[in-house]
Every structure is written in C-alpha cells, then in structure tokens.
mmCIF file of C-alpha atoms in Angstrom:
data_model
loop_
_atom_site.group_PDB
_atom_site.id
_atom_site.type_symbol
_atom_site.label_atom_id
_atom_site.label_comp_id
_atom_site.label_asym_id
_atom_site.label_seq_id
_atom_site.Cartn_x
_atom_site.Cartn_y
_atom_site.Cartn_z
ATOM 1 C CA MET A 1342 -1.176 -17.730 -16.633
ATOM 2 C CA GLY A 1343 0.354 -20.895 -15.277
ATOM 3 C CA GLY A 1344 -0.368 -19.679 -11.756
ATOM 4 C CA ILE A 1345 -2.415 -20.870 -8.812
ATOM 5 C CA GLU A 1346 -5.349 -19.423 -6.911
ATOM 6 C CA THR A 1347 -4.262 -17.436 -3.881
ATOM 7 C CA GLU A 1348 -5.555 -18.087 -0.404
ATOM 8 C CA PRO A 1349 -8.217 -15.473 0.444
ATOM 9 C CA HIS A 1350 -6.566 -12.191 1.517
ATOM 10 C CA GLN A 1351 -3.076 -13.724 1.388
ATOM 11 C CA TRP A 1352 -1.807 -10.650 -0.483
ATOM 12 C CA PRO A 1353 -3.895 -7.969 1.256
ATOM 13 C CA TRP A 1354 -2.389 -5.000 -0.619
ATOM 14 C CA THR A 1355 -3.509 -6.252 -4.043
ATOM 15 C CA VAL A 1356 -6.390 -4.054 -5.244
ATOM 16 C CA GLN A 1357 -8.691 -4.146 -8.257
ATOM 17 C CA LEU A 1358 -9.149 -1.079 -10.463
ATOM 18 C CA THR A 1359 -12.455 -0.912 -12.330
ATOM 19 C CA TYR A 1360 -13.475 1.338 -15.235
ATOM 20 C CA ARG A 1361 -17.228 1.907 -15.609
ATOM 21 C CA ASP A 1362 -17.721 -0.944 -13.109
ATOM 22 C CA ALA A 1363 -15.762 -3.496 -15.201
ATOM 23 C CA HIS A 1364 -12.359 -4.947 -14.313
ATOM 24 C CA ARG A 1365 -9.561 -2.835 -15.758
ATOM 25 C CA CYS A 1366 -6.297 -3.442 -13.889
ATOM 26 C CA GLY A 1367 -4.648 -4.484 -10.676
ATOM 27 C CA GLY A 1368 -2.765 -2.251 -8.285
ATOM 28 C CA ALA A 1369 -1.004 -2.138 -4.941
ATOM 29 C CA LEU A 1370 -2.062 -0.292 -1.790
ATOM 30 C CA ILE A 1371 1.013 1.617 -0.560
ATOM 31 C CA ASP A 1372 -0.737 3.897 1.956
ATOM 32 C CA SER A 1373 -4.233 4.224 3.401
ATOM 33 C CA GLU A 1374 -4.943 6.829 0.698
ATOM 34 C CA PHE A 1375 -2.692 5.793 -2.203
ATOM 35 C CA VAL A 1376 -2.522 3.046 -4.810
ATOM 36 C CA ALA A 1377 0.321 2.410 -7.265
ATOM 37 C CA THR A 1378 -0.657 0.983 -10.648
ATOM 38 C CA ALA A 1379 0.361 1.185 -14.325
ATOM 39 C CA ALA A 1380 -0.043 4.440 -16.250
ATOM 40 C CA HIS A 1381 -1.308 2.634 -19.367
ATOM 41 C CA CYS A 1382 -4.402 1.552 -17.409
ATOM 42 C CA PHE A 1383 -5.745 5.078 -18.043
ATOM 43 C CA SER A 1384 -5.537 5.015 -21.835
ATOM 44 C CA LYS A 1385 -9.344 5.174 -22.111
ATOM 45 C CA SER A 1386 -9.816 8.117 -19.766
ATOM 46 C CA ARG A 1387 -8.028 10.082 -17.070
ATOM 47 C CA ASP A 1388 -11.311 11.169 -15.484
ATOM 48 C CA PRO A 1389 -11.211 9.904 -11.865
ATOM 49 C CA LYS A 1390 -15.020 9.612 -11.797
ATOM 50 C CA MET A 1391 -14.857 6.726 -14.289
ATOM 51 C CA TYR A 1392 -12.828 4.543 -11.907
ATOM 52 C CA ARG A 1393 -13.180 2.741 -8.596
ATOM 53 C CA VAL A 1394 -10.613 0.899 -6.489
ATOM 54 C CA ASN A 1395 -11.809 -2.245 -4.724
ATOM 55 C CA VAL A 1396 -9.788 -3.303 -1.675
ATOM 56 C CA GLY A 1397 -9.936 -6.564 0.271
ATOM 57 C CA VAL A 1398 -10.839 -8.408 -2.941
ATOM 58 C CA HIS A 1399 -10.494 -12.155 -3.486
ATOM 59 C CA ARG A 1400 -13.261 -12.856 -5.984
ATOM 60 C CA SER A 1401 -13.302 -10.322 -8.836
ATOM 61 C CA GLY A 1402 -15.821 -7.554 -8.155
ATOM 62 C CA GLY A 1403 -15.845 -8.158 -4.408
ATOM 63 C CA GLY A 1404 -14.289 -6.194 -1.580
ATOM 64 C CA ARG A 1405 -15.016 -2.608 -0.673
ATOM 65 C CA ALA A 1406 -15.147 0.101 -3.342
ATOM 66 C CA HIS A 1407 -13.314 3.408 -2.926
ATOM 67 C CA PHE A 1408 -13.626 6.466 -5.143
ATOM 68 C CA VAL A 1409 -10.616 7.692 -7.091
ATOM 69 C CA GLN A 1410 -10.017 11.316 -6.155
ATOM 70 C CA ARG A 1411 -6.879 12.016 -8.195
ATOM 71 C CA ILE A 1412 -4.941 10.248 -10.958
ATOM 72 C CA SER A 1413 -1.293 11.196 -11.375
ATOM 73 C CA ILE A 1414 0.740 9.792 -14.280
ATOM 74 C CA HIS A 1415 4.539 9.680 -14.154
ATOM 75 C CA PRO A 1416 5.809 12.652 -16.223
ATOM 76 C CA LEU A 1417 8.221 10.428 -18.188
ATOM 77 C CA PHE A 1418 5.590 7.838 -19.127
ATOM 78 C CA ASN A 1419 6.037 6.962 -22.819
ATOM 79 C CA LEU A 1420 8.352 9.958 -23.212
ATOM 80 C CA LEU A 1421 11.860 8.503 -23.294
ATOM 81 C CA TRP A 1422 10.929 5.101 -24.705
ATOM 82 C CA PRO A 1423 7.718 3.190 -25.517
ATOM 83 C CA SER A 1424 6.095 2.352 -22.153
ATOM 84 C CA SER A 1425 8.907 3.980 -20.139
ATOM 85 C CA TYR A 1426 8.012 4.799 -16.525
ATOM 86 C CA ASP A 1427 4.640 3.043 -16.761
ATOM 87 C CA VAL A 1428 3.600 4.177 -13.282
ATOM 88 C CA ALA A 1429 0.515 5.955 -11.958
ATOM 89 C CA LEU A 1430 -0.440 7.037 -8.466
ATOM 90 C CA LEU A 1431 -4.067 7.174 -7.323
ATOM 91 C CA ARG A 1432 -5.422 9.003 -4.319
ATOM 92 C CA ILE A 1433 -8.519 7.196 -3.105
ATOM 93 C CA THR A 1434 -11.336 8.209 -0.806
ATOM 94 C CA PRO A 1435 -12.394 7.436 1.841
ATOM 95 C CA PRO A 1436 -9.016 6.351 3.242
ATOM 96 C CA VAL A 1437 -8.737 2.605 3.806
ATOM 97 C CA LYS A 1438 -9.216 1.560 7.430
ATOM 98 C CA LEU A 1439 -6.116 -0.505 8.158
ATOM 99 C CA GLU A 1440 -6.294 -0.876 11.927
ATOM 100 C CA GLY A 1441 -7.863 -4.167 12.939
ATOM 101 C CA ASN A 1442 -8.484 -5.088 9.290
ATOM 102 C CA ARG A 1443 -7.124 -8.563 8.550
ATOM 103 C CA ASN A 1444 -8.128 -8.448 4.898
ATOM 104 C CA VAL A 1445 -6.326 -5.250 3.901
ATOM 105 C CA SER A 1446 -2.839 -3.878 4.499
ATOM 106 C CA THR A 1447 -0.207 -1.856 2.660
ATOM 107 C CA ILE A 1448 2.930 -3.135 0.944
ATOM 108 C CA CYS A 1449 6.327 -1.546 1.561
ATOM 109 C CA LEU A 1450 7.982 0.524 -1.122
ATOM 110 C CA PRO A 1451 11.387 -0.800 -2.233
ATOM 111 C CA SER A 1452 14.319 -0.269 0.129
ATOM 112 C CA THR A 1453 16.820 -1.533 -2.447
ATOM 113 C CA PRO A 1454 16.872 -2.237 -6.201
ATOM 114 C CA SER A 1455 15.494 -5.636 -7.206
ATOM 115 C CA VAL A 1456 17.941 -8.518 -7.085
ATOM 116 C CA THR A 1457 18.630 -10.504 -10.267
ATOM 117 C CA HIS A 1458 17.448 -14.141 -10.094
ATOM 118 C CA GLN A 1459 15.399 -13.500 -6.935
ATOM 119 C CA MET A 1460 12.039 -15.282 -6.940
ATOM 120 C CA CYS A 1461 9.170 -12.825 -6.652
ATOM 121 C CA ILE A 1462 5.377 -13.075 -6.826
ATOM 122 C CA VAL A 1463 2.858 -11.413 -9.148
ATOM 123 C CA THR A 1464 -0.883 -11.336 -8.438
ATOM 124 C CA GLY A 1465 -3.857 -10.506 -10.637
ATOM 125 C CA TRP A 1466 -7.252 -11.283 -12.130
ATOM 126 C CA GLY A 1467 -6.001 -11.315 -15.727
ATOM 127 C CA LEU A 1468 -6.426 -13.893 -18.488
ATOM 128 C CA THR A 1469 -5.506 -17.445 -17.498
ATOM 129 C CA SER A 1470 -4.167 -18.108 -21.032
ATOM 130 C CA GLU A 1471 -3.361 -15.837 -23.977
ATOM 131 C CA ASN A 1472 -6.866 -15.987 -25.455
ATOM 132 C CA GLY A 1473 -8.585 -17.488 -22.447
ATOM 133 C CA PRO A 1474 -10.996 -16.216 -19.787
ATOM 134 C CA LYS A 1475 -10.176 -13.776 -17.013
ATOM 135 C CA ALA A 1476 -9.594 -15.239 -13.578
ATOM 136 C CA ASP A 1477 -12.615 -15.148 -11.281
ATOM 137 C CA VAL A 1478 -10.503 -15.229 -8.123
ATOM 138 C CA LEU A 1479 -7.085 -13.722 -7.475
ATOM 139 C CA ARG A 1480 -4.196 -15.801 -8.824
ATOM 140 C CA GLU A 1481 -0.448 -15.700 -8.244
ATOM 141 C CA ILE A 1482 2.662 -16.662 -10.178
ATOM 142 C CA HIS A 1483 6.204 -17.128 -8.876
ATOM 143 C CA VAL A 1484 8.832 -15.723 -11.240
ATOM 144 C CA PRO A 1485 12.548 -14.875 -11.067
ATOM 145 C CA ILE A 1486 13.971 -11.456 -11.922
ATOM 146 C CA ILE A 1487 15.815 -11.846 -15.246
ATOM 147 C CA PRO A 1488 19.155 -10.076 -15.855
ATOM 148 C CA PHE A 1489 18.715 -6.988 -18.038
ATOM 149 C CA ALA A 1490 21.328 -8.109 -20.588
ATOM 150 C CA GLN A 1491 19.552 -11.445 -21.036
ATOM 151 C CA CYS A 1492 16.088 -9.905 -21.371
ATOM 152 C CA ASN A 1493 17.342 -7.445 -23.981
ATOM 153 C CA ASP A 1494 19.346 -9.959 -26.050
ATOM 154 C CA LEU A 1495 18.383 -11.213 -29.504
ATOM 155 C CA ALA A 1496 16.715 -14.338 -28.097
ATOM 156 C CA HIS A 1497 14.358 -12.205 -26.005
ATOM 157 C CA TYR A 1498 13.331 -8.562 -26.520
ATOM 158 C CA ALA A 1499 16.217 -7.507 -28.805
ATOM 159 C CA GLY A 1500 16.813 -4.041 -27.391
ATOM 160 C CA ARG A 1501 13.197 -3.076 -26.604
ATOM 161 C CA ILE A 1502 13.723 -2.932 -22.823
ATOM 162 C CA HIS A 1503 14.430 0.479 -21.265
ATOM 163 C CA LEU A 1504 17.024 -0.201 -18.555
ATOM 164 C CA PRO A 1505 16.266 2.755 -16.238
ATOM 165 C CA SER A 1506 12.514 2.133 -15.965
ATOM 166 C CA MET A 1507 11.803 -1.548 -16.735
ATOM 167 C CA LEU A 1508 12.644 -4.976 -15.402
ATOM 168 C CA CYS A 1509 11.867 -8.462 -16.682
ATOM 169 C CA ALA A 1510 10.627 -11.416 -14.673
ATOM 170 C CA GLY A 1511 9.669 -14.891 -15.812
ATOM 171 C CA TYR A 1512 11.113 -17.789 -17.765
ATOM 172 C CA SER A 1513 12.825 -17.955 -21.156
ATOM 173 C CA GLN A 1514 10.696 -20.998 -22.032
ATOM 174 C CA GLY A 1515 7.500 -19.079 -21.242
ATOM 175 C CA ILE A 1516 4.399 -20.869 -19.826
ATOM 176 C CA ILE A 1517 4.267 -18.936 -16.518
ATOM 177 C CA ASP A 1518 3.532 -15.232 -17.065
ATOM 178 C CA SER A 1519 1.285 -12.280 -16.351
ATOM 179 C CA CYS A 1520 -1.326 -11.551 -19.040
ATOM 180 C CA GLN A 1521 -3.946 -9.017 -20.184
ATOM 181 C CA GLY A 1522 -5.963 -7.803 -17.210
ATOM 182 C CA ASP A 1523 -3.025 -8.222 -14.825
ATOM 183 C CA SER A 1524 -1.673 -4.775 -15.793
ATOM 184 C CA GLY A 1525 -0.761 -2.551 -12.866
ATOM 185 C CA GLY A 1526 -0.665 -5.486 -10.465
ATOM 186 C CA PRO A 1527 2.210 -5.903 -8.038
ATOM 187 C CA LEU A 1528 5.479 -7.741 -8.574
ATOM 188 C CA MET A 1529 6.482 -8.247 -4.953
ATOM 189 C CA CYS A 1530 9.717 -9.545 -3.513
ATOM 190 C CA SER A 1531 10.540 -10.606 0.033
ATOM 191 C CA ILE A 1532 13.488 -8.499 1.227
ATOM 192 C CA PHE A 1533 14.842 -9.334 4.684
ATOM 193 C CA GLY A 1534 11.500 -10.871 5.619
ATOM 194 C CA ARG A 1535 9.201 -8.081 4.463
ATOM 195 C CA TRP A 1536 7.272 -7.788 1.218
ATOM 196 C CA GLU A 1537 8.281 -4.906 -1.026
ATOM 197 C CA LEU A 1538 6.741 -3.612 -4.254
ATOM 198 C CA HIS A 1539 9.428 -3.902 -6.941
ATOM 199 C CA GLY A 1540 7.408 -3.901 -10.143
ATOM 200 C CA LEU A 1541 4.034 -3.181 -11.727
ATOM 201 C CA VAL A 1542 2.761 -5.372 -14.573
ATOM 202 C CA SER A 1543 3.429 -3.317 -17.708
ATOM 203 C CA TRP A 1544 3.696 -5.158 -21.050
ATOM 204 C CA GLY A 1545 4.901 -8.184 -22.980
ATOM 205 C CA ILE A 1546 4.489 -9.885 -26.337
ATOM 206 C CA GLY A 1547 1.610 -12.313 -25.956
ATOM 207 C CA CYS A 1548 1.422 -14.251 -22.695
ATOM 208 C CA GLY A 1549 3.724 -17.057 -21.650
ATOM 209 C CA ARG A 1550 5.498 -17.137 -25.019
ATOM 210 C CA ALA A 1551 9.044 -18.489 -25.177
ATOM 211 C CA GLY A 1552 11.613 -15.690 -25.281
ATOM 212 C CA HIS A 1553 9.112 -13.079 -24.094
ATOM 213 C CA PRO A 1554 8.907 -12.919 -20.287
ATOM 214 C CA GLY A 1555 6.794 -10.298 -18.539
ATOM 215 C CA VAL A 1556 8.018 -6.702 -18.511
ATOM 216 C CA TYR A 1557 7.375 -4.637 -15.389
ATOM 217 C CA ALA A 1558 7.642 -0.958 -14.510
ATOM 218 C CA LYS A 1559 10.586 -0.651 -12.128
ATOM 219 C CA VAL A 1560 9.181 0.876 -8.926
ATOM 220 C CA ASP A 1561 12.510 1.909 -7.404
ATOM 221 C CA ALA A 1562 13.154 4.049 -10.518
ATOM 222 C CA ALA A 1563 9.900 5.936 -9.881
ATOM 223 C CA LEU A 1564 10.293 6.086 -6.094
ATOM 224 C CA PRO A 1565 11.424 9.736 -5.775
ATOM 225 C CA TRP A 1566 8.463 10.833 -7.911
ATOM 226 C CA ILE A 1567 6.037 8.626 -5.925
ATOM 227 C CA LEU A 1568 7.127 10.102 -2.584
ATOM 228 C CA ILE A 1569 6.985 13.706 -3.812
ATOM 229 C CA GLU A 1570 3.644 13.156 -5.552
ATOM 230 C CA MET A 1571 2.069 11.622 -2.441
ATOM 231 C CA ASN A 1572 2.938 14.773 -0.496
ATOM 232 C CA ILE A 1573 1.519 16.999 -3.245
ATOM 233 C CA LEU A 1574 -1.716 15.006 -3.616
ATOM 234 C CA ARG A 1575 -2.376 14.973 0.139
ATOM 235 C CA LYS A 1576 -2.771 18.767 0.118
#
C-alpha cells in the first residue's frame, strides 16, 4: 500500500504463486528452475499439485504458468520463534527459458548482509490498503531497511523480531507498506549496481500502521540452506 504501479516487466524476477488458480503469494525467480518465497504461503497445503507459478506477469493472472514440482520449507520455520526462517524453495517445471526473454530474468542472491537505512524495493499484487482490494497489476514500494534495535523497541514490535532470521523495512509513521497478498514477494536492494534478493515479505501488524513496519524473512540468513537445497532438489 502507498506504492505505485510498476512499468511492465520492470522487475522480471517477480513471480506470482497461485493456489487452486487463485492468487496466493509473490515470489522471486532465483534460477531457471527455482523460486524463493515465504514458507507461510503453504499453510493451506504442501501438495505441489495445488500450486502454479506464473512468470513474466504484470497483470495478475497473466504470464506463463509453470508447475510446482517440489516444495521445500526451511527446517527452522516457526521452530525457534514465531515466523522464524519464513523461507520456502520451489522447484518448477518446465524450466524458465531465460535466453532472449526480455520479460523474465533471475535476481541475484545476496552477496552481503542488508545495509541499515538502505532504500530497497518491494513488489507485489497484495491489498492496496488494509481492508481494500488486491492490486490488479504489479505494484512497488520503496522502503528503507530499519535498524534491528529500533524495530524491536517498545515503540515498534517490542521484542517480537527474531534477529537472526528477520529484518524490518518501512517507515515508523506507516502509510507505505506491504500488505496481505504480498507475502513471499521480493525485498530487493541494489548492491554495487546489481539487484539482490535481501528479504521475502513475511508478516506485520495490519498494513501501513504507525510503529509497525513490514517484517521480512532475511534471505542471507537462509542462504546456506537455499544453496544446499537447490543441489538436492535438482537430483
């Protein structure tokens, strides 16, 4: 909410995850066969046959549909802390054709931890206000990474944030935020001129409320698992 419509295919790694043909979550294409998204997106079912991944999407429901072959949930999801390590990896089929495809590309995995106060971008088809309609076309918000100590202080989340696996991005005054339906979508930061995936939309209290910025799964914390799991799932 509080965002703007993206230019068509401006963020070509943003994908749409559907459940029984209805919008469920966002995600990020990190390889021709793999999508990173939020683990909580699979609360209804972990049956891959129930899901599709649409790539090259601008208008919700568009793009090209790929089957989900495997769903892998981070082993520490919800284990150490509520919503800890809210990361899932999907293997999709057929592999996405990247060569010569202007509408689809992959995003880089993080080369460094996210930088406090850096402005990053979140994309999604989620609600445009807390109780409002879902976005018809892909939207983006520009939000700064918030220091952990600030996000966890009494004026914000009062100790609810799990430092190893979460990061906060947004504004103390609210207004600009991710919302329901944006879950699993990418928080991307430009590092030395290339876009890297630093977060996945995870949770928050309401949308755009003062003192409650968006909370994101920290991708660099899950990176070793992601790389190992990709090798396992390829076999």
